mmCIF file of C-alpha atoms and ligand atoms in Angstrom:
data_model
loop_
_atom_site.group_PDB
_atom_site.id
_atom_site.type_symbol
_atom_site.label_atom_id
_atom_site.label_comp_id
_atom_site.label_asym_id
_atom_site.label_seq_id
_atom_site.Cartn_x
_atom_site.Cartn_y
_atom_site.Cartn_z
ATOM 1 C CA PRO A 1 6.192 -21.342 -18.917
ATOM 2 C CA PHE A 2 2.582 -20.141 -18.918
ATOM 3 C CA GLN A 3 -0.802 -20.879 -20.556
ATOM 4 C CA ARG A 4 -3.503 -18.457 -21.542
ATOM 5 C CA GLY A 5 -6.762 -19.046 -19.488
ATOM 6 C CA THR A 6 -10.510 -18.460 -20.005
ATOM 7 C CA ILE A 7 -10.120 -14.667 -20.584
ATOM 8 C CA ASN A 8 -6.832 -14.981 -22.371
ATOM 9 C CA LEU A 9 -4.320 -13.712 -19.373
ATOM 10 C CA PRO A 10 -1.197 -15.511 -19.028
ATOM 11 C CA LEU A 11 -1.494 -18.246 -16.031
ATOM 12 C CA HIS A 12 1.052 -20.125 -14.102
ATOM 13 C CA LEU A 13 0.203 -23.700 -12.781
ATOM 14 C CA TYR A 14 1.304 -24.301 -9.331
ATOM 15 C CA LYS A 15 0.392 -27.274 -7.357
ATOM 16 C CA GLY A 16 -2.704 -27.753 -9.349
ATOM 17 C CA PHE A 17 -4.108 -24.234 -9.343
ATOM 18 C CA TRP A 18 -3.688 -21.477 -11.811
ATOM 19 C CA TYR A 19 -2.421 -18.040 -10.974
ATOM 20 C CA PHE A 20 -2.463 -14.696 -12.960
ATOM 21 C CA ASP A 21 1.083 -13.612 -13.505
ATOM 22 C CA HIS A 22 2.401 -11.832 -10.591
ATOM 23 C CA SER A 23 -0.263 -12.766 -8.305
ATOM 24 C CA LEU A 24 1.629 -16.095 -7.438
ATOM 25 C CA GLU A 25 4.400 -14.132 -6.076
ATOM 26 C CA ALA A 26 1.818 -12.141 -3.929
ATOM 27 C CA VAL A 27 0.017 -15.467 -2.754
ATOM 28 C CA MET A 28 3.518 -16.937 -1.905
ATOM 29 C CA ALA A 29 3.965 -13.719 0.400
ATOM 30 C CA PHE A 30 0.482 -14.112 1.754
ATOM 31 C CA HIS A 31 1.248 -17.523 2.475
ATOM 32 C CA ARG A 32 4.602 -16.851 4.343
ATOM 33 C CA HIS A 33 4.063 -13.834 6.060
ATOM 34 C CA PHE A 34 0.296 -13.237 7.188
ATOM 35 C CA GLN A 35 -0.236 -13.263 10.717
ATOM 36 C CA ALA A 36 -3.848 -14.149 11.518
ATOM 37 C CA GLN A 37 -5.542 -13.092 14.884
ATOM 38 C CA ASP A 38 -8.169 -15.349 16.273
ATOM 39 C CA SER A 39 -10.828 -12.603 15.671
ATOM 40 C CA ASP A 40 -10.192 -12.594 11.872
ATOM 41 C CA ILE A 41 -12.835 -13.202 9.338
ATOM 42 C CA ILE A 42 -11.469 -14.759 6.097
ATOM 43 C CA LEU A 43 -13.746 -14.815 2.981
ATOM 44 C CA VAL A 44 -12.651 -17.377 0.366
ATOM 45 C CA THR A 45 -14.386 -17.521 -3.174
ATOM 46 C CA ALA A 46 -13.495 -18.387 -6.593
ATOM 47 C CA PRO A 47 -13.326 -15.206 -8.980
ATOM 48 C CA LYS A 48 -16.985 -14.450 -10.206
ATOM 49 C CA SER A 49 -18.916 -16.498 -7.643
ATOM 50 C CA GLY A 50 -20.235 -13.598 -5.573
ATOM 51 C CA THR A 51 -17.183 -12.276 -3.715
ATOM 52 C CA THR A 52 -18.621 -8.695 -4.089
ATOM 53 C CA TRP A 53 -21.889 -9.518 -2.497
ATOM 54 C CA LEU A 54 -20.342 -11.817 0.191
ATOM 55 C CA LYS A 55 -18.058 -8.948 1.302
ATOM 56 C CA SER A 56 -20.932 -6.473 1.621
ATOM 57 C CA LEU A 57 -22.934 -8.975 3.507
ATOM 58 C CA VAL A 58 -20.292 -9.714 5.968
ATOM 59 C CA TYR A 59 -19.373 -6.403 6.356
ATOM 60 C CA ALA A 60 -22.910 -4.981 7.065
ATOM 61 C CA VAL A 61 -23.475 -7.909 9.671
ATOM 62 C CA VAL A 62 -20.359 -7.403 11.796
ATOM 63 C CA HIS A 63 -20.619 -3.621 11.775
ATOM 64 C CA ARG A 64 -24.278 -3.374 12.198
ATOM 65 C CA SER A 65 -23.819 -1.891 15.876
ATOM 66 C CA GLN A 66 -21.697 0.818 14.610
ATOM 67 C CA TYR A 67 -23.586 1.313 11.409
ATOM 68 C CA THR A 68 -27.297 0.448 11.027
ATOM 69 C CA ALA A 69 -28.001 -0.713 7.327
ATOM 70 C CA THR A 70 -30.338 2.424 6.979
ATOM 71 C CA ASP A 71 -27.710 4.725 8.058
ATOM 72 C CA GLN A 72 -26.833 7.602 5.667
ATOM 73 C CA ASN A 73 -23.314 7.256 6.513
ATOM 74 C CA HIS A 74 -22.877 3.501 6.011
ATOM 75 C CA PRO A 75 -19.607 2.780 4.426
ATOM 76 C CA LEU A 76 -21.155 0.650 1.880
ATOM 77 C CA LEU A 77 -23.000 3.624 0.497
ATOM 78 C CA THR A 78 -19.742 5.384 -0.357
ATOM 79 C CA THR A 79 -17.274 2.465 -0.979
ATOM 80 C CA ASN A 80 -17.215 -0.392 -3.054
ATOM 81 C CA PRO A 81 -17.305 -3.626 -0.968
ATOM 82 C CA HIS A 82 -13.738 -4.385 -2.166
ATOM 83 C CA GLY A 83 -12.875 -0.921 -0.521
ATOM 84 C CA VAL A 84 -13.957 -2.209 2.888
ATOM 85 C CA VAL A 85 -12.830 -5.841 2.762
ATOM 86 C CA PRO A 86 -9.550 -6.216 0.878
ATOM 87 C CA PHE A 87 -7.988 -9.090 -0.888
ATOM 88 C CA LEU A 88 -5.095 -10.589 0.948
ATOM 89 C CA GLU A 89 -3.197 -11.398 -2.120
ATOM 90 C CA LEU A 90 -3.493 -7.741 -3.319
ATOM 91 C CA ILE A 91 -2.346 -6.367 0.001
ATOM 92 C CA TYR A 92 0.890 -8.622 -0.526
ATOM 93 C CA ARG A 93 1.092 -7.411 -4.177
ATOM 94 C CA ASN A 94 0.754 -3.880 -2.949
ATOM 95 C CA ASN A 95 2.769 -4.091 0.083
ATOM 96 C CA LYS A 96 0.101 -1.998 2.153
ATOM 97 C CA PHE A 97 -1.629 -3.588 5.152
ATOM 98 C CA PRO A 98 -4.909 -1.308 5.747
ATOM 99 C CA ASP A 99 -5.355 0.112 9.054
ATOM 100 C CA PHE A 100 -7.892 -1.930 10.881
ATOM 101 C CA THR A 101 -6.949 -0.518 14.333
ATOM 102 C CA SER A 102 -10.421 1.361 14.587
ATOM 103 C CA SER A 103 -12.721 -1.422 13.728
ATOM 104 C CA PRO A 104 -11.763 -5.041 14.594
ATOM 105 C CA PRO A 105 -12.595 -7.823 13.577
ATOM 106 C CA ARG A 106 -10.573 -7.511 10.443
ATOM 107 C CA ILE A 107 -12.241 -8.787 7.467
ATOM 108 C CA LEU A 108 -10.166 -9.906 4.852
ATOM 109 C CA ALA A 109 -10.701 -11.972 1.559
ATOM 110 C CA THR A 110 -9.058 -14.356 -0.764
ATOM 111 C CA HIS A 111 -9.245 -16.609 -3.715
ATOM 112 C CA VAL A 112 -6.688 -19.218 -2.594
ATOM 113 C CA PRO A 113 -7.238 -22.935 -1.990
ATOM 114 C CA TYR A 114 -6.913 -24.010 1.535
ATOM 115 C CA PHE A 115 -3.749 -25.723 1.432
ATOM 116 C CA MET A 116 -2.183 -22.349 0.222
ATOM 117 C CA LEU A 117 -3.527 -20.501 3.391
ATOM 118 C CA PRO A 118 -0.863 -19.534 5.703
ATOM 119 C CA GLU A 119 -0.415 -21.620 8.847
ATOM 120 C CA SER A 120 -1.597 -18.926 11.116
ATOM 121 C CA ILE A 121 -4.942 -18.987 9.656
ATOM 122 C CA LYS A 122 -5.004 -22.808 10.105
ATOM 123 C CA THR A 123 -3.899 -22.804 13.484
ATOM 124 C CA SER A 124 -5.904 -19.779 14.739
ATOM 125 C CA LYS A 125 -9.592 -19.512 15.772
ATOM 126 C CA CYS A 126 -10.408 -17.264 12.896
ATOM 127 C CA GLN A 127 -13.679 -18.135 11.126
ATOM 128 C CA ILE A 128 -13.616 -18.703 7.381
ATOM 129 C CA ILE A 129 -16.822 -18.143 5.032
ATOM 130 C CA TYR A 130 -16.475 -19.895 1.725
ATOM 131 C CA LEU A 131 -18.955 -19.162 -1.034
ATOM 132 C CA CYS A 132 -19.238 -21.145 -4.175
ATOM 133 C CA ARG A 133 -21.413 -20.972 -7.380
ATOM 134 C CA ASN A 134 -22.437 -22.799 -10.259
ATOM 135 C CA PRO A 135 -19.391 -23.129 -12.542
ATOM 136 C CA LYS A 136 -21.395 -22.553 -15.715
ATOM 137 C CA ASP A 137 -22.449 -19.174 -14.247
ATOM 138 C CA ILE A 138 -18.908 -18.555 -13.158
ATOM 139 C CA PHE A 139 -17.902 -19.160 -16.676
ATOM 140 C CA VAL A 140 -20.478 -16.935 -18.235
ATOM 141 C CA SER A 141 -19.852 -14.002 -15.536
ATOM 142 C CA MET A 142 -16.004 -14.288 -16.471
ATOM 143 C CA TRP A 143 -16.576 -14.400 -20.071
ATOM 144 C CA HIS A 144 -18.525 -11.103 -20.018
ATOM 145 C CA PHE A 145 -15.991 -9.735 -17.624
ATOM 146 C CA GLY A 146 -13.233 -10.427 -20.045
ATOM 147 C CA ASN A 147 -15.055 -9.144 -23.211
ATOM 148 C CA ASN A 148 -16.350 -5.846 -21.576
ATOM 149 C CA VAL A 149 -13.822 -4.815 -18.837
ATOM 150 C CA LEU A 150 -10.448 -5.960 -20.043
ATOM 151 C CA PRO A 151 -10.486 -4.419 -23.643
ATOM 152 C CA LYS A 152 -10.970 -1.070 -21.833
ATOM 153 C CA ARG A 153 -8.275 -1.486 -19.240
ATOM 154 C CA TYR A 154 -5.739 -3.275 -21.482
ATOM 155 C CA PRO A 155 -5.870 -2.145 -25.060
ATOM 156 C CA SER A 156 -3.259 -4.837 -26.148
ATOM 157 C CA TRP A 157 -5.710 -7.464 -24.653
ATOM 158 C CA GLN A 158 -6.396 -10.023 -27.387
ATOM 159 C CA PRO A 159 -10.388 -11.261 -27.494
ATOM 160 C CA ILE A 160 -10.836 -15.158 -28.023
ATOM 161 C CA SER A 161 -13.746 -16.984 -29.137
ATOM 162 C CA ILE A 162 -16.331 -18.259 -26.568
ATOM 163 C CA GLU A 163 -15.625 -21.800 -27.770
ATOM 164 C CA GLU A 164 -11.903 -21.322 -26.968
ATOM 165 C CA SER A 165 -12.483 -19.669 -23.633
ATOM 166 C CA PHE A 166 -14.783 -22.402 -22.547
ATOM 167 C CA GLU A 167 -12.406 -25.279 -23.488
ATOM 168 C CA ARG A 168 -9.846 -23.641 -21.201
ATOM 169 C CA PHE A 169 -12.484 -23.054 -18.496
ATOM 170 C CA CYS A 170 -13.369 -26.731 -18.633
ATOM 171 C CA LYS A 171 -9.738 -27.733 -18.129
ATOM 172 C CA GLY A 172 -9.811 -25.391 -15.184
ATOM 173 C CA ILE A 173 -7.326 -22.921 -16.789
ATOM 174 C CA GLU A 174 -8.830 -19.785 -15.207
ATOM 175 C CA MET A 175 -7.525 -17.506 -12.334
ATOM 176 C CA PHE A 176 -7.173 -19.621 -9.354
ATOM 177 C CA GLY A 177 -8.901 -22.200 -11.033
ATOM 178 C CA PRO A 178 -10.137 -24.991 -11.215
ATOM 179 C CA CYS A 179 -13.181 -23.534 -9.323
ATOM 180 C CA TRP A 180 -14.599 -26.940 -8.585
ATOM 181 C CA GLU A 181 -11.522 -28.254 -6.927
ATOM 182 C CA GLN A 182 -11.552 -25.364 -4.805
ATOM 183 C CA ALA A 183 -15.098 -25.741 -3.750
ATOM 184 C CA LEU A 184 -14.329 -29.368 -3.067
ATOM 185 C CA GLU A 185 -11.551 -28.641 -0.793
ATOM 186 C CA TYR A 186 -13.613 -26.391 1.399
ATOM 187 C CA TRP A 187 -16.655 -28.507 1.331
ATOM 188 C CA LYS A 188 -14.605 -31.554 2.632
ATOM 189 C CA LEU A 189 -13.039 -29.342 5.222
ATOM 190 C CA ARG A 190 -16.128 -28.042 6.620
ATOM 191 C CA ILE A 191 -16.824 -31.285 8.388
ATOM 192 C CA GLU A 192 -13.607 -31.420 10.410
ATOM 193 C CA LYS A 193 -13.229 -27.516 10.950
ATOM 194 C CA PRO A 194 -16.117 -26.003 12.482
ATOM 195 C CA GLU A 195 -14.627 -22.607 11.693
ATOM 196 C CA VAL A 196 -15.672 -23.163 7.951
ATOM 197 C CA LEU A 197 -18.921 -21.874 6.972
ATOM 198 C CA PHE A 198 -19.942 -23.225 3.410
ATOM 199 C CA LEU A 199 -22.441 -21.129 1.363
ATOM 200 C CA LYS A 200 -23.945 -21.219 -2.130
ATOM 201 C CA PHE A 201 -24.646 -17.984 -4.435
ATOM 202 C CA GLU A 202 -27.851 -19.892 -5.510
ATOM 203 C CA ASP A 203 -28.864 -20.054 -1.683
ATOM 204 C CA LEU A 204 -28.256 -16.548 -1.061
ATOM 205 C CA LYS A 205 -30.565 -15.675 -3.988
ATOM 206 C CA ALA A 206 -33.347 -18.146 -2.897
ATOM 207 C CA ASP A 207 -33.641 -16.831 0.535
ATOM 208 C CA ILE A 208 -31.089 -14.163 1.639
ATOM 209 C CA ASN A 209 -32.662 -13.809 5.213
ATOM 210 C CA VAL A 210 -31.929 -17.552 6.007
ATOM 211 C CA GLN A 211 -28.384 -17.236 4.897
ATOM 212 C CA LEU A 212 -27.863 -13.845 6.696
ATOM 213 C CA LYS A 213 -28.868 -15.578 9.958
ATOM 214 C CA ARG A 214 -26.493 -18.331 9.270
ATOM 215 C CA ILE A 215 -23.655 -15.916 8.666
ATOM 216 C CA ALA A 216 -24.404 -14.023 11.817
ATOM 217 C CA GLU A 217 -24.432 -17.118 13.980
ATOM 218 C CA HIS A 218 -21.449 -18.425 12.475
ATOM 219 C CA LEU A 219 -19.391 -15.282 13.495
ATOM 220 C CA GLY A 220 -20.804 -15.586 17.094
ATOM 221 C CA CYS A 221 -23.114 -12.315 16.533
ATOM 222 C CA PRO A 222 -26.532 -13.963 16.142
ATOM 223 C CA PHE A 223 -29.578 -11.486 15.359
ATOM 224 C CA SER A 224 -31.567 -11.022 18.551
ATOM 225 C CA PRO A 225 -35.353 -11.380 18.615
ATOM 226 C CA GLU A 226 -35.516 -7.605 19.034
ATOM 227 C CA GLU A 227 -33.302 -6.988 15.932
ATOM 228 C CA GLU A 228 -35.376 -9.382 13.901
ATOM 229 C CA ASN A 229 -38.441 -7.618 14.992
ATOM 230 C CA ARG A 230 -37.039 -4.314 13.960
ATOM 231 C CA GLY A 231 -36.263 -5.693 10.482
ATOM 232 C CA VAL A 232 -32.527 -5.373 10.729
ATOM 233 C CA ILE A 233 -32.049 -8.557 8.553
ATOM 234 C CA GLU A 234 -34.226 -7.069 5.876
ATOM 235 C CA ASP A 235 -32.531 -3.828 5.904
ATOM 236 C CA ILE A 236 -29.014 -5.515 5.437
ATOM 237 C CA ALA A 237 -30.409 -7.712 2.610
ATOM 238 C CA HIS A 238 -31.638 -4.427 0.819
ATOM 239 C CA LEU A 239 -28.451 -2.637 1.609
ATOM 240 C CA CYS A 240 -26.475 -5.364 -0.146
ATOM 241 C CA SER A 241 -28.705 -6.206 -2.727
ATOM 242 C CA PHE A 242 -27.511 -6.134 -6.486
ATOM 243 C CA GLN A 243 -29.992 -3.264 -7.160
ATOM 244 C CA HIS A 244 -29.009 -1.057 -4.473
ATOM 245 C CA LEU A 245 -25.196 -1.657 -4.536
ATOM 246 C CA SER A 246 -24.885 -1.435 -8.336
ATOM 247 C CA ASN A 247 -26.626 1.972 -8.430
ATOM 248 C CA ILE A 248 -24.373 3.768 -5.843
ATOM 249 C CA GLU A 249 -21.981 6.233 -6.789
ATOM 250 C CA VAL A 250 -18.875 5.012 -5.040
ATOM 251 C CA ASN A 251 -15.420 6.706 -4.214
ATOM 252 C CA LYS A 252 -12.299 5.182 -5.423
ATOM 253 C CA THR A 253 -11.875 1.838 -3.892
ATOM 254 C CA GLY A 254 -9.441 1.664 -1.059
ATOM 255 C CA GLU A 255 -6.198 0.458 -0.496
ATOM 256 C CA GLY A 256 -5.493 -3.456 -1.017
ATOM 257 C CA SER A 257 -8.480 -3.408 -3.169
ATOM 258 C CA ILE A 258 -8.821 -3.632 -7.029
ATOM 259 C CA PRO A 259 -7.291 -0.542 -8.286
ATOM 260 C CA GLN A 260 -8.792 1.795 -10.515
ATOM 261 C CA LEU A 261 -11.859 -0.588 -11.362
ATOM 262 C CA GLU A 262 -15.145 1.522 -11.500
ATOM 263 C CA ASN A 263 -17.975 0.232 -9.393
ATOM 264 C CA SER A 264 -20.175 -1.025 -12.381
ATOM 265 C CA VAL A 265 -17.611 -3.864 -13.282
ATOM 266 C CA PHE A 266 -18.407 -5.696 -10.323
ATOM 267 C CA PHE A 267 -22.202 -6.072 -11.124
ATOM 268 C CA ARG A 268 -23.788 -7.441 -14.204
ATOM 269 C CA LYS A 269 -26.935 -9.409 -13.926
ATOM 270 C CA GLY A 270 -26.548 -11.244 -10.313
ATOM 271 C CA GLU A 271 -28.802 -13.812 -11.405
ATOM 272 C CA VAL A 272 -28.959 -17.866 -11.382
ATOM 273 C CA GLY A 273 -28.876 -19.628 -14.505
ATOM 274 C CA ASP A 274 -27.812 -16.911 -16.876
ATOM 275 C CA TRP A 275 -25.595 -19.509 -18.548
ATOM 276 C CA VAL A 276 -28.738 -20.628 -20.597
ATOM 277 C CA ASN A 277 -28.328 -17.446 -22.805
ATOM 278 C CA ILE A 278 -24.871 -18.195 -23.551
ATOM 279 C CA LEU A 279 -23.915 -21.661 -23.597
ATOM 280 C CA THR A 280 -25.216 -24.491 -25.998
ATOM 281 C CA PRO A 281 -26.795 -27.459 -24.457
ATOM 282 C CA SER A 282 -23.723 -29.604 -25.574
ATOM 283 C CA MET A 283 -21.596 -27.214 -23.744
ATOM 284 C CA ALA A 284 -23.566 -27.210 -20.690
ATOM 285 C CA GLU A 285 -23.520 -30.926 -20.697
ATOM 286 C CA LYS A 286 -19.832 -31.134 -21.074
ATOM 287 C CA LEU A 287 -18.966 -28.793 -18.068
ATOM 288 C CA ASP A 288 -21.404 -30.547 -15.933
ATOM 289 C CA GLN A 289 -19.665 -33.788 -16.582
ATOM 290 C CA VAL A 290 -16.463 -32.282 -15.780
ATOM 291 C CA VAL A 291 -17.644 -30.961 -12.681
ATOM 292 C CA GLU A 292 -19.580 -34.295 -11.750
ATOM 293 C CA GLN A 293 -16.829 -36.428 -12.305
ATOM 294 C CA LYS A 294 -14.725 -34.504 -9.779
ATOM 295 C CA LEU A 295 -17.498 -34.058 -7.394
ATOM 296 C CA HIS A 296 -18.494 -37.613 -7.535
ATOM 297 C CA ASN A 297 -19.887 -39.194 -4.290
ATOM 298 C CA SER A 298 -18.819 -35.961 -2.306
ATOM 299 C CA GLY A 299 -22.288 -34.979 -1.335
ATOM 300 C CA LEU A 300 -21.678 -31.555 -3.118
ATOM 301 C CA THR A 301 -23.489 -30.305 -5.962
ATOM 302 C CA LEU A 302 -22.700 -27.258 -7.958
ATOM 303 C CA ASN A 303 -25.488 -27.116 -10.664
HETATM 304 P P1 A3P B 1 -22.900 -11.998 -13.323
HETATM 305 O O1 A3P B 1 -21.919 -11.499 -14.098
HETATM 306 O O2 A3P B 1 -23.639 -13.443 -13.440
HETATM 307 O O3 A3P B 1 -23.942 -10.861 -13.106
HETATM 308 P P2 A3P B 1 -17.384 -11.274 -7.863
HETATM 309 O O4 A3P B 1 -17.801 -10.450 -7.017
HETATM 310 O O5 A3P B 1 -16.975 -12.776 -7.467
HETATM 311 O O6 A3P B 1 -16.492 -11.028 -9.034
HETATM 312 O O7 A3P B 1 -18.728 -12.125 -8.718
HETATM 313 C C1 A3P B 1 -19.334 -11.367 -9.665
HETATM 314 C C2 A3P B 1 -20.787 -11.840 -10.033
HETATM 315 O O8 A3P B 1 -21.621 -11.689 -8.690
HETATM 316 C C3 A3P B 1 -21.449 -11.173 -10.862
HETATM 317 O O9 A3P B 1 -22.325 -12.256 -11.606
HETATM 318 C C4 A3P B 1 -22.109 -9.803 -10.363
HETATM 319 O O10 A3P B 1 -23.351 -9.367 -11.275
HETATM 320 C C5 A3P B 1 -22.619 -10.624 -9.108
HETATM 321 N N1 A3P B 1 -23.049 -10.032 -7.833
HETATM 322 C C6 A3P B 1 -22.382 -8.862 -7.504
HETATM 323 N N2 A3P B 1 -22.931 -8.354 -6.343
HETATM 324 C C7 A3P B 1 -24.261 -8.894 -6.393
HETATM 325 C C8 A3P B 1 -25.176 -8.780 -5.276
HETATM 326 N N3 A3P B 1 -25.379 -7.757 -4.575
HETATM 327 N N4 A3P B 1 -26.352 -9.628 -5.545
HETATM 328 C C9 A3P B 1 -26.349 -10.849 -6.593
HETATM 329 N N5 A3P B 1 -25.161 -10.866 -7.314
HETATM 330 C C10 A3P B 1 -24.346 -9.916 -7.354
#
């Protein structure tokens, strides 16, 4: 049994979250077989909440002594961020684990809720960085993705009205959704697990330098005063900026990455609050209510 979700793909419900077709199998394989190392860095997001940006930022911070952000040979100038930081569920779907031996630590990404992460991640010292985003902007980003990317890739894909799509999103029926449930889980977790750093897309947009410092400190590689004086933080922010990354001609994305999608599909506007151009006031109010009801008294706000 399946239900069609926000962008009309068939989704299966498992323990309160929705998974795309065969991705559930891959998630289960990841859950059972992944062996974490203490040095691993695991990035967790909901789809369309800024995963691509987070991957580029963390990669650039971690590898900054190997490649300065102004280096003409920086991997982010030739490879989409999904090529350098693969999704665990795709690795397990394709059965191909990338070779990380030349450049530890391993930076890996996933969209799964915490309770679905493998035990080895939970019991190891590896660091987890969670990024959330306002669900109204997630919906709009997803809606555009559905309308502009899927029809070209899957000619048999059936478009649906924005109203129908929105109704499904409000019920949490979207890939790896409901995104607010996922955010709340990691939000609560950050108190008992110091390995979890909780970030917001909106904070990255408001002051990227501050958030880059938080990321570097969390990963145990804070920027030195000398690096700060040299403008290393600003250089990383520029390298990973929407303007910069969206205009790069990249090679095909790498193993364990999203196959055959061209770079441009990961970048649309990269703004906060674009939902006002798409959602009616009553739609926005409805989604706010759904989310607020869930987050009630948690201290987390997502709008
Ligand atoms: P919009 O559709 O609102 O523009 P994900 O990477 O999780 O799929 O999220 C995609 C969203 O992040 C898109 O949002 C995309 O434009 C935005 N994005 C990607 N790279 C970005 C960057 N470097 N800075 C800001 N936003 C970025």
